[in-house]
Coordinates of C-alpha atoms and ligand atoms in Angstrom, one line a residue:
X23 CA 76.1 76.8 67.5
X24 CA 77.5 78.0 70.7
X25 CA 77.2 77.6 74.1
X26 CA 78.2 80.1 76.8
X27 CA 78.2 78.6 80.5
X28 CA 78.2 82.0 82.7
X29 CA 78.4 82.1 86.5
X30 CA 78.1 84.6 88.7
X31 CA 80.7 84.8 91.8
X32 CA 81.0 85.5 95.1
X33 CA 83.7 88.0 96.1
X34 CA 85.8 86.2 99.3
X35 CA 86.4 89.6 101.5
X36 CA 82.4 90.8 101.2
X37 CA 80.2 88.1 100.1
X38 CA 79.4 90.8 97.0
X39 CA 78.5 89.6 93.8
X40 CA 80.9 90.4 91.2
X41 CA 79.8 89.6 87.9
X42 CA 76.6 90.3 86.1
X43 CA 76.2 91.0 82.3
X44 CA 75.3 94.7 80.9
X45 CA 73.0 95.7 78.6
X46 CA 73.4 94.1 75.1
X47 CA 71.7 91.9 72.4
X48 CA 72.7 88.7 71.3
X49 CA 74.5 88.8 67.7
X50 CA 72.6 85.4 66.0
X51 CA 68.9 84.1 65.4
X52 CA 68.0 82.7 68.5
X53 CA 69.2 82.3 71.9
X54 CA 67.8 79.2 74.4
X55 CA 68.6 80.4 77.8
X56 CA 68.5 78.0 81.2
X57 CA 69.2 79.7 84.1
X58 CA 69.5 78.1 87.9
X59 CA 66.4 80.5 88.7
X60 CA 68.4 82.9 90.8
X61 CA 66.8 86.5 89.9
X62 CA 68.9 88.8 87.7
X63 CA 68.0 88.6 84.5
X64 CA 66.1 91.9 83.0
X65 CA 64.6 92.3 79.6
X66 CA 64.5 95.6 77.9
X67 CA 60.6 96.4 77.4
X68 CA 61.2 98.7 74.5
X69 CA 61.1 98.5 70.9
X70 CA 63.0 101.0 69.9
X71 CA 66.7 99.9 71.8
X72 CA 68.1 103.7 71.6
X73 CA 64.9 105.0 73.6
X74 CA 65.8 106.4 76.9
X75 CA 65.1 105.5 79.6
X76 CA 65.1 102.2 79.3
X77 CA 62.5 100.3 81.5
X78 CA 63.9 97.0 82.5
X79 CA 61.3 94.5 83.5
X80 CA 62.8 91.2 85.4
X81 CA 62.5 87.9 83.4
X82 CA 60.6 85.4 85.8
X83 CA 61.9 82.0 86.1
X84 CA 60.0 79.0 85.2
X85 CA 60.9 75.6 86.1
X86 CA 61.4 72.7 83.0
X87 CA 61.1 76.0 80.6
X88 CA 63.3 78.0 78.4
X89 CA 64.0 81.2 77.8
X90 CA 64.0 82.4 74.5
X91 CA 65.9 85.4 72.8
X92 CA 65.7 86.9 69.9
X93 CA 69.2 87.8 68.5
X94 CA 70.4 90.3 66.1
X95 CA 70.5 88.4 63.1
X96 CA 66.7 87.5 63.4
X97 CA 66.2 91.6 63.1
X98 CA 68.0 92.0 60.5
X99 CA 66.4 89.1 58.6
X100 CA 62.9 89.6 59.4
X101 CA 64.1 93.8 58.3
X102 CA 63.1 94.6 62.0
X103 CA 59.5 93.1 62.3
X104 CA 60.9 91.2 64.9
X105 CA 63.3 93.0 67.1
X106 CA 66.3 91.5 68.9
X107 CA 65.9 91.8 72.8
X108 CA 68.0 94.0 75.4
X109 CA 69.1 92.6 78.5
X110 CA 71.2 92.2 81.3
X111 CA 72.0 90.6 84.3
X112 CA 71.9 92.5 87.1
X113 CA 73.5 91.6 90.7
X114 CA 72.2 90.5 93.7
X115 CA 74.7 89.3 95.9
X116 CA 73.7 85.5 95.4
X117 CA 75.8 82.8 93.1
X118 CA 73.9 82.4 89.9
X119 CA 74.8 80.1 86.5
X120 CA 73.3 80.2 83.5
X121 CA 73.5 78.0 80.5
X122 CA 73.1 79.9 76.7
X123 CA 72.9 77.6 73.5
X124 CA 73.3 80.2 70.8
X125 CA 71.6 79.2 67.6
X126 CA 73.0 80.5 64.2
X127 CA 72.3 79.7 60.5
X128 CA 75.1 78.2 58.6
X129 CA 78.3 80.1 57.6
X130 CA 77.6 80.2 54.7
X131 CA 74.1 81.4 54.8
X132 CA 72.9 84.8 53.4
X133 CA 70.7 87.0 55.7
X134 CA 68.7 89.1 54.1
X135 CA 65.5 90.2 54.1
X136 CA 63.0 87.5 53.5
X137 CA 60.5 88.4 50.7
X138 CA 57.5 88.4 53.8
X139 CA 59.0 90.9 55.8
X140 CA 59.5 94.1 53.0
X141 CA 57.3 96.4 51.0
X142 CA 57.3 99.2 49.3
X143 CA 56.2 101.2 52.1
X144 CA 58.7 99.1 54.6
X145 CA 61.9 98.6 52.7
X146 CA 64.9 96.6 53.5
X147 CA 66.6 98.2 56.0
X148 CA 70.1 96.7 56.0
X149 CA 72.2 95.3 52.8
X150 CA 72.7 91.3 52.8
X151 CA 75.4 89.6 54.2
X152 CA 77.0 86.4 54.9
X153 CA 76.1 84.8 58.5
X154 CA 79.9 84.5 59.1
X155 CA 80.9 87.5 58.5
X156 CA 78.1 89.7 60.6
X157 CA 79.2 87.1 64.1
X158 CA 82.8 87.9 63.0
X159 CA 82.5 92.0 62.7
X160 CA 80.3 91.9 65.9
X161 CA 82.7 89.7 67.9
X162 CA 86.1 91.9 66.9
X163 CA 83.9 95.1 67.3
X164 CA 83.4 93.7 71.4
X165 CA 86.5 91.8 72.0
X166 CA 89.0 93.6 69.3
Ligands
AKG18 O1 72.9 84.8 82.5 C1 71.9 85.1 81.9 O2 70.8 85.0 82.3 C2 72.1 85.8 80.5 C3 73.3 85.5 79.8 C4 73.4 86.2 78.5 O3 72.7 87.2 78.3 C5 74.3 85.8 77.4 O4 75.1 84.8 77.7 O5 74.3 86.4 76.3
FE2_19 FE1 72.7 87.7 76.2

């Protein structure tokens, strides 16, 4: 589990905001997103994440509810029947905070491709690996 408290900023000189988020996927299983309900957020309405061009659709707030993502692990798990979601945050000049509870299996846990999700015709697409160690490779290949 990890929690990520983001906030967007106003610059002093211009009033401009100066943070947003660009276009990524979240690395684990699940991601339960609260936002303050300032606009921004953008979901990729694609399937295939190296289509271009990407058509960004904006994520509506709703009050008391949720947002959910699906991450990168969950892809690779479910051997891409479910696909991890593109997004960003895009800005618009107003202060914004969001709150993201990032949900991950154990350690320890192997992810690979459950039994219900491959066939013949659909085979695993991506070798097994240890939950720890696909967070770890995807965290040094973004921060080094
Ligand atoms: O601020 C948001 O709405 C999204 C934050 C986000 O994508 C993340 O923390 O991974
Ligand atoms: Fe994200």
């Amino acid at each position: 589990m990890f929690i990520n408290l983001m906030s967007g900023e106003l610059g002093s000189s211009d009033e401009e905001l100066i943070y947003g988020a660009s276009a990524h996927s979240d690395y684990g299983m699940t991601t339960l997103l609260i936002t303050d309900g300032v606009p921004g957020l953008q979901a990729c309405v694609c399937r295939e994440k190296s289509r271009e061009p990407r058509v960004w659709e904006d994520v509506p707030h709703v009050n008391g509810c949720f947002i959910v993502n699906i991450g990168d692990m969950m892809e690779r798990w479910t051997n891409c029947l479910f696909r991890s979601t593109l997004h960003r945050v895009m800005p618009t000049g107003q202060e914004r905070y969001s709150m993201a509870f990032f949900l991950d299996p154990n350690p320890d846990c192997i992810v690979q491709c459950l039994d219900s999700c491959c066939s013949e015709s659909w085979p695993p697409r991506f070798p097994a690996i240890r939950s720890w160690d696909y967070l770890a490779e995807r965290f040094r290949l973004t921060y080094g």
